[in-house]
Amino acid sequence: MRAILRICCFLLLMATCAKAAPDDLARQVLAETNVARSDPRRYAAYIGELRGRFLGNAYTLPGSMDMVMTTEGVAALDEAIAFLSRQRPLPPLSWSPGLGQAAADLVREQARSGATGHGGQSGSIRQRIERRGAWRIGIAENIGYGPKTARLMVMELIIDDGVRERGHRKNIFDPSFTTAGVACGPHPIFDSMCVMDFAVGFKDQKQLR
């Protein structure tokens, strides 16, 4: 079967909310992703609540006066709600330490450089993942910049404002993916970031010995 490699990147510029420790936030992001996969209608309701905070193409975050600018405004939310309303539940993703380490390699690099995107001195998504183990059939990566809570991060990736192909959402709801790893940390320009690496199948280096 032909290997599948998908990469996506999402930039959220102005989100402010309470911080969690990077390791805790990474685990929370995967947990929230699994809520969305297993109960899409619940996430449709979360996004519906966010809709009421919009003024034009910008919205306010709970407990903050800061405005988060979007490209599509409520149209992207309405499209996401419609998608979630018809999306069938999917099994949760298991936590992969190796994929989490691959994600962390990029977080550490961009914490120093302030760069964005999927490549850099730490390598491409494929190179980073293959240093940590062996993947099977397909891999993908989501990157979110800005949100400081797991729910906001996952909501923004599902809404995928300004991303024509909704690639982040497709990765989250890809039924072939069974495992994922997440890493979060500081970013000098966008304040915070999370990287999510997905695989259809993955064996850590310890499992290969």
mmCIF file of N, CA, C and O in Angstrom, residues 2 9-10 15 27 32-34 40 60 71 73 84 88 97 112 137 154 159 162 176 188 206-207:
data_model
loop_
_atom_site.group_PDB
_atom_site.id
_atom_site.type_symbol
_atom_site.label_atom_id
_atom_site.label_comp_id
_atom_site.label_asym_id
_atom_site.label_seq_id
_atom_site.Cartn_x
_atom_site.Cartn_y
_atom_site.Cartn_z
ATOM 1 N N ARG A 2 0.511 2.235 -0.794
ATOM 2 C CA ARG A 2 1.296 3.443 -0.901
ATOM 3 C C ARG A 2 1.280 4.208 0.424
ATOM 4 O O ARG A 2 0.245 4.412 1.019
ATOM 5 N N CYS A 9 -0.288 23.019 8.883
ATOM 6 C CA CYS A 9 0.140 23.985 9.896
ATOM 7 C C CYS A 9 -0.918 25.054 10.060
ATOM 8 O O CYS A 9 -1.460 25.531 9.065
ATOM 9 N N PHE A 10 -1.222 25.393 11.335
ATOM 10 C CA PHE A 10 -2.262 26.396 11.613
ATOM 11 C C PHE A 10 -1.682 27.488 12.482
ATOM 12 O O PHE A 10 -1.023 27.217 13.468
ATOM 13 N N ALA A 15 -4.403 34.410 20.720
ATOM 14 C CA ALA A 15 -5.164 33.764 21.783
ATOM 15 C C ALA A 15 -4.477 33.955 23.128
ATOM 16 O O ALA A 15 -3.280 33.832 23.245
ATOM 17 N N ARG A 27 -0.733 16.114 27.019
ATOM 18 C CA ARG A 27 -1.660 15.014 27.334
ATOM 19 C C ARG A 27 -3.113 15.474 27.200
ATOM 20 O O ARG A 27 -3.973 14.728 26.735
ATOM 21 N N GLU A 32 -8.445 15.773 24.562
ATOM 22 C CA GLU A 32 -9.490 16.553 23.895
ATOM 23 C C GLU A 32 -9.708 16.070 22.459
ATOM 24 O O GLU A 32 -10.844 16.032 21.977
ATOM 25 N N THR A 33 -8.631 15.698 21.797
ATOM 26 C CA THR A 33 -8.757 15.135 20.450
ATOM 27 C C THR A 33 -9.593 13.870 20.481
ATOM 28 O O THR A 33 -10.439 13.643 19.600
ATOM 29 N N ASN A 34 -9.398 13.057 21.499
ATOM 30 C CA ASN A 34 -10.165 11.820 21.610
ATOM 31 C C ASN A 34 -11.625 12.074 21.960
ATOM 32 O O ASN A 34 -12.509 11.317 21.538
ATOM 33 N N PRO A 40 -18.300 13.604 18.391
ATOM 34 C CA PRO A 40 -18.230 14.816 17.567
ATOM 35 C C PRO A 40 -19.318 15.830 17.874
ATOM 36 O O PRO A 40 -19.082 17.039 17.775
ATOM 37 N N THR A 60 -13.820 37.213 21.088
ATOM 38 C CA THR A 60 -13.146 37.362 22.374
ATOM 39 C C THR A 60 -13.077 36.014 23.068
ATOM 40 O O THR A 60 -13.951 35.167 22.908
ATOM 41 N N THR A 71 -10.017 34.569 9.489
ATOM 42 C CA THR A 71 -10.140 34.854 8.061
ATOM 43 C C THR A 71 -11.582 34.740 7.585
ATOM 44 O O THR A 71 -12.085 35.589 6.851
ATOM 45 N N GLY A 73 -14.443 34.148 9.661
ATOM 46 C CA GLY A 73 -15.505 34.501 10.586
ATOM 47 C C GLY A 73 -16.376 33.306 10.946
ATOM 48 O O GLY A 73 -15.908 32.156 10.957
ATOM 49 N N LEU A 84 -19.230 18.201 12.050
ATOM 50 C CA LEU A 84 -19.266 17.413 13.280
ATOM 51 C C LEU A 84 -20.634 16.764 13.492
ATOM 52 O O LEU A 84 -20.721 15.673 14.050
ATOM 53 N N ARG A 88 -19.320 10.431 12.092
ATOM 54 C CA ARG A 88 -19.547 9.268 12.956
ATOM 55 C C ARG A 88 -18.451 9.178 14.012
ATOM 56 O O ARG A 88 -17.305 9.574 13.767
ATOM 57 N N PRO A 97 4.745 7.279 23.010
ATOM 58 C CA PRO A 97 5.897 8.039 23.504
ATOM 59 C C PRO A 97 6.840 8.457 22.387
ATOM 60 O O PRO A 97 7.357 9.575 22.383
ATOM 61 N N ARG A 112 13.541 27.921 20.233
ATOM 62 C CA ARG A 112 14.790 28.686 20.105
ATOM 63 C C ARG A 112 14.764 29.619 18.898
ATOM 64 O O ARG A 112 15.178 30.768 18.980
ATOM 65 N N ILE A 137 2.295 2.518 7.066
ATOM 66 C CA ILE A 137 1.236 2.960 6.144
ATOM 67 C C ILE A 137 1.136 4.477 6.005
ATOM 68 O O ILE A 137 1.216 5.007 4.910
ATOM 69 N N VAL A 154 -7.642 22.334 20.143
ATOM 70 C CA VAL A 154 -8.333 21.333 19.329
ATOM 71 C C VAL A 154 -9.491 21.967 18.560
ATOM 72 O O VAL A 154 -9.715 21.647 17.386
ATOM 73 N N ILE A 159 -11.867 23.664 13.433
ATOM 74 C CA ILE A 159 -12.457 24.731 12.628
ATOM 75 C C ILE A 159 -11.598 24.990 11.394
ATOM 76 O O ILE A 159 -12.110 25.159 10.288
ATOM 77 N N GLY A 162 -9.316 29.489 7.491
ATOM 78 C CA GLY A 162 -8.338 29.926 6.510
ATOM 79 C C GLY A 162 -7.572 28.811 5.823
ATOM 80 O O GLY A 162 -6.754 29.078 4.944
ATOM 81 N N SER A 176 -8.065 5.957 9.855
ATOM 82 C CA SER A 176 -6.945 5.020 9.765
ATOM 83 C C SER A 176 -5.911 5.245 10.860
ATOM 84 O O SER A 176 -5.161 4.331 11.209
ATOM 85 N N PRO A 188 8.586 31.991 20.768
ATOM 86 C CA PRO A 188 8.953 33.388 21.008
ATOM 87 C C PRO A 188 8.068 34.406 20.293
ATOM 88 O O PRO A 188 8.027 35.573 20.708
ATOM 89 N N LYS A 206 12.298 1.154 21.456
ATOM 90 C CA LYS A 206 12.389 0.074 22.453
ATOM 91 C C LYS A 206 11.642 -1.183 21.971
ATOM 92 O O LYS A 206 12.048 -2.297 22.270
ATOM 93 N N GLN A 207 10.548 -0.977 21.245
ATOM 94 C CA GLN A 207 9.771 -2.110 20.750
ATOM 95 C C GLN A 207 10.460 -2.814 19.592
ATOM 96 O O GLN A 207 10.125 -3.963 19.276
#
